[in-house]
Amino acid sequence: MFEPFLFNDRINMIDFEKLKSILTENNSFLLTTHVNPDADAISSELALYFILKKLNKQVFIINHSATPYNLEFLDKEKQMQKYDPALHDKLFNEVDVIICLDFNRANRLAKMQNAFMNSKKLKVCIDHHQDSEKFADHFFVDQDYSATGHIIYDLIKKTSIVKLDYNIAYQIYAAIMTDTGSFRFERTTPEIHRIIAELLELNVDPSEIFDEIYDHSKISKIKLLGKALDSLTLYGNGNKIGYMTLRRKEFEETGAIESDTDGFVNFSLSVEGVCLGILFIELKEGFKVSFRSKGAIPVNKLAAEFGGGGHTNASGVRFFSENLDEFVDKILSRAEKYLA
Ligand code: 5GP
Ligand code: MN
């Protein structure tokens, strides 16, 4: 089994010229992202796809998970393929370069991890999360970026690899809008607003993209949100932790699916005084825990205690065959230690 090796130091210098040369000097590319992809994951892949197509390259986008239904509109050309070992394992050894977007640990590829690790082809990681594992040949990683899509924007700006056009701008807007929590998280800087202004000047319509992503929910999702909110419990000294739990039964009762839970955890931080929010989700296979925090509480470190990761204020972890109740108590008591 692959031994994880973590970079000790923060990596925050991206050599964009090097990235440009990898993109221009090779001919075929496989783009991929993490299990249960969010909008930044999908849009970064598509933005890079459009760049590579402008350079007349051969491009495949292969993801472990199907695209969530509210993000399908992003893939207007239907380029995204759901991983099928029989169809795609060969491809991992045929393309010149494999590019991982929006994640930094091989286990985020879930069932695709073996095909990836066994490939001898050049591996590239483009990402903005902390604590990268050394699972690729080249890293273009900087945790100060608001989104992986923001890194793609800078690739264009700093190297002029192609001209920024509407199709690319559309994806970059979706990536930055969602990963900044609609322009409210910490990395929402004057620079971000200047970038957004440029994207709007290319005719990107912000209400269209917001509406597609957030206001096309199935009723099952909203019913499931109701169940999550109903489960909200305050915990710890001073009630500073808010946690919610979703069980299989509640997915069955509402007809909702796993990807419908995207964003639910944020509601735990809406309660006055709560600065650490947790959502426990029972999946078809195993469990997922999402963490959110305010200020300097490093929930990526909390997630890392259990084998997960992420950012200072947003992190997560998956367990494959554990009993959730055991973990709820353990995680809550570890979470309390982060409040000091
Ligand atoms: P979410 O809770 O929205 O699924 O994820 C929040 C953040 O935590 C994301 O930036 C994501 O990359 C990271 N994250 C979520 N689940 C995992 C996991 O299982 N492992 C790692 N390393 N990071 C995760
Ligand atoms: Mn991201």
PDB file of N, CA and C in Angstrom, residues 4-12 104-105 129-134 139 141 143 300-301:
ATOM      1  N   PRO A   4       1.766   7.315   2.775  1.00  0.00           N
ATOM      2  CA  PRO A   4       1.622   8.763   2.607  1.00  0.00           C
ATOM      3  C   PRO A   4       2.862   9.502   3.082  1.00  0.00           C
ATOM      4  N   PHE A   5       3.279  10.450   2.320  1.00  0.00           N
ATOM      5  CA  PHE A   5       4.376  11.319   2.733  1.00  0.00           C
ATOM      6  C   PHE A   5       3.854  12.735   2.630  1.00  0.00           C
ATOM      7  N   LEU A   6       3.909  13.462   3.737  1.00  0.00           N
ATOM      8  CA  LEU A   6       3.367  14.818   3.714  1.00  0.00           C
ATOM      9  C   LEU A   6       4.495  15.822   3.530  1.00  0.00           C
ATOM     10  N   PHE A   7       4.191  16.877   2.822  1.00  0.00           N
ATOM     11  CA  PHE A   7       5.150  17.971   2.762  1.00  0.00           C
ATOM     12  C   PHE A   7       5.205  18.618   4.139  1.00  0.00           C
ATOM     13  N   ASN A   8       6.394  18.881   4.622  1.00  0.00           N
ATOM     14  CA  ASN A   8       6.502  19.498   5.945  1.00  0.00           C
ATOM     15  C   ASN A   8       6.153  20.970   5.892  1.00  0.00           C
ATOM     16  N   ASP A   9       6.598  21.601   4.836  1.00  0.00           N
ATOM     17  CA  ASP A   9       6.411  23.043   4.785  1.00  0.00           C
ATOM     18  C   ASP A   9       5.200  23.381   3.955  1.00  0.00           C
ATOM     19  N   ARG A  10       4.695  24.534   4.237  1.00  0.00           N
ATOM     20  CA  ARG A  10       3.623  25.086   3.458  1.00  0.00           C
ATOM     21  C   ARG A  10       4.164  25.310   2.046  1.00  0.00           C
ATOM     22  N   ILE A  11       3.417  24.877   1.048  1.00  0.00           N
ATOM     23  CA  ILE A  11       3.882  25.165  -0.308  1.00  0.00           C
ATOM     24  C   ILE A  11       3.037  26.330  -0.798  1.00  0.00           C
ATOM     25  N   ASN A  12       3.652  27.370  -1.232  1.00  0.00           N
ATOM     26  CA  ASN A  12       2.798  28.451  -1.724  1.00  0.00           C
ATOM     27  C   ASN A  12       3.406  29.199  -2.891  1.00  0.00           C
ATOM     28  N   ASN A 104      -5.594  16.741  -2.741  1.00  0.00           N
ATOM     29  CA  ASN A 104      -4.162  16.552  -2.563  1.00  0.00           C
ATOM     30  C   ASN A 104      -3.788  15.240  -1.881  1.00  0.00           C
ATOM     31  N   ARG A 105      -4.761  14.312  -1.848  1.00  0.00           N
ATOM     32  CA  ARG A 105      -4.450  12.995  -1.278  1.00  0.00           C
ATOM     33  C   ARG A 105      -5.026  11.913  -2.177  1.00  0.00           C
ATOM     34  N   HIS A 129      -5.620  23.070  -1.227  1.00  0.00           N
ATOM     35  CA  HIS A 129      -5.790  22.575   0.142  1.00  0.00           C
ATOM     36  C   HIS A 129      -4.450  22.516   0.878  1.00  0.00           C
ATOM     37  N   GLN A 130      -4.556  22.368   2.211  1.00  0.00           N
ATOM     38  CA  GLN A 130      -3.357  22.277   3.033  1.00  0.00           C
ATOM     39  C   GLN A 130      -2.854  20.836   3.116  1.00  0.00           C
ATOM     40  N   ASP A 131      -1.596  20.698   3.501  1.00  0.00           N
ATOM     41  CA  ASP A 131      -0.997  19.396   3.833  1.00  0.00           C
ATOM     42  C   ASP A 131      -1.081  18.376   2.702  1.00  0.00           C
ATOM     43  N   SER A 132      -0.455  18.708   1.589  1.00  0.00           N
ATOM     44  CA  SER A 132      -0.444  17.785   0.451  1.00  0.00           C
ATOM     45  C   SER A 132       0.326  16.522   0.762  1.00  0.00           C
ATOM     46  N   GLU A 133      -0.197  15.436   0.260  1.00  0.00           N
ATOM     47  CA  GLU A 133       0.529  14.179   0.280  1.00  0.00           C
ATOM     48  C   GLU A 133       1.358  14.165  -1.018  1.00  0.00           C
ATOM     49  N   LYS A 134       2.510  13.508  -0.981  1.00  0.00           N
ATOM     50  CA  LYS A 134       3.384  13.557  -2.171  1.00  0.00           C
ATOM     51  C   LYS A 134       2.993  12.441  -3.136  1.00  0.00           C
ATOM     52  N   PHE A 139       3.667  19.488  -8.340  1.00  0.00           N
ATOM     53  CA  PHE A 139       2.624  20.123  -7.536  1.00  0.00           C
ATOM     54  C   PHE A 139       2.514  21.603  -7.870  1.00  0.00           C
ATOM     55  N   VAL A 141       0.427  23.989  -6.160  1.00  0.00           N
ATOM     56  CA  VAL A 141      -0.443  24.030  -4.991  1.00  0.00           C
ATOM     57  C   VAL A 141      -0.167  25.302  -4.203  1.00  0.00           C
ATOM     58  N   GLN A 143      -2.208  27.162  -0.849  1.00  0.00           N
ATOM     59  CA  GLN A 143      -3.405  27.185  -0.004  1.00  0.00           C
ATOM     60  C   GLN A 143      -3.987  28.579   0.161  1.00  0.00           C
ATOM     61  N   ASN A 300      -9.128  21.592   9.916  1.00  0.00           N
ATOM     62  CA  ASN A 300      -8.344  20.648   9.111  1.00  0.00           C
ATOM     63  C   ASN A 300      -7.495  19.758  10.022  1.00  0.00           C
ATOM     64  N   LYS A 301      -7.014  20.347  11.107  1.00  0.00           N
ATOM     65  CA  LYS A 301      -6.206  19.557  12.068  1.00  0.00           C
ATOM     66  C   LYS A 301      -7.101  18.541  12.793  1.00  0.00           C
TER      67      LYS A 301
END
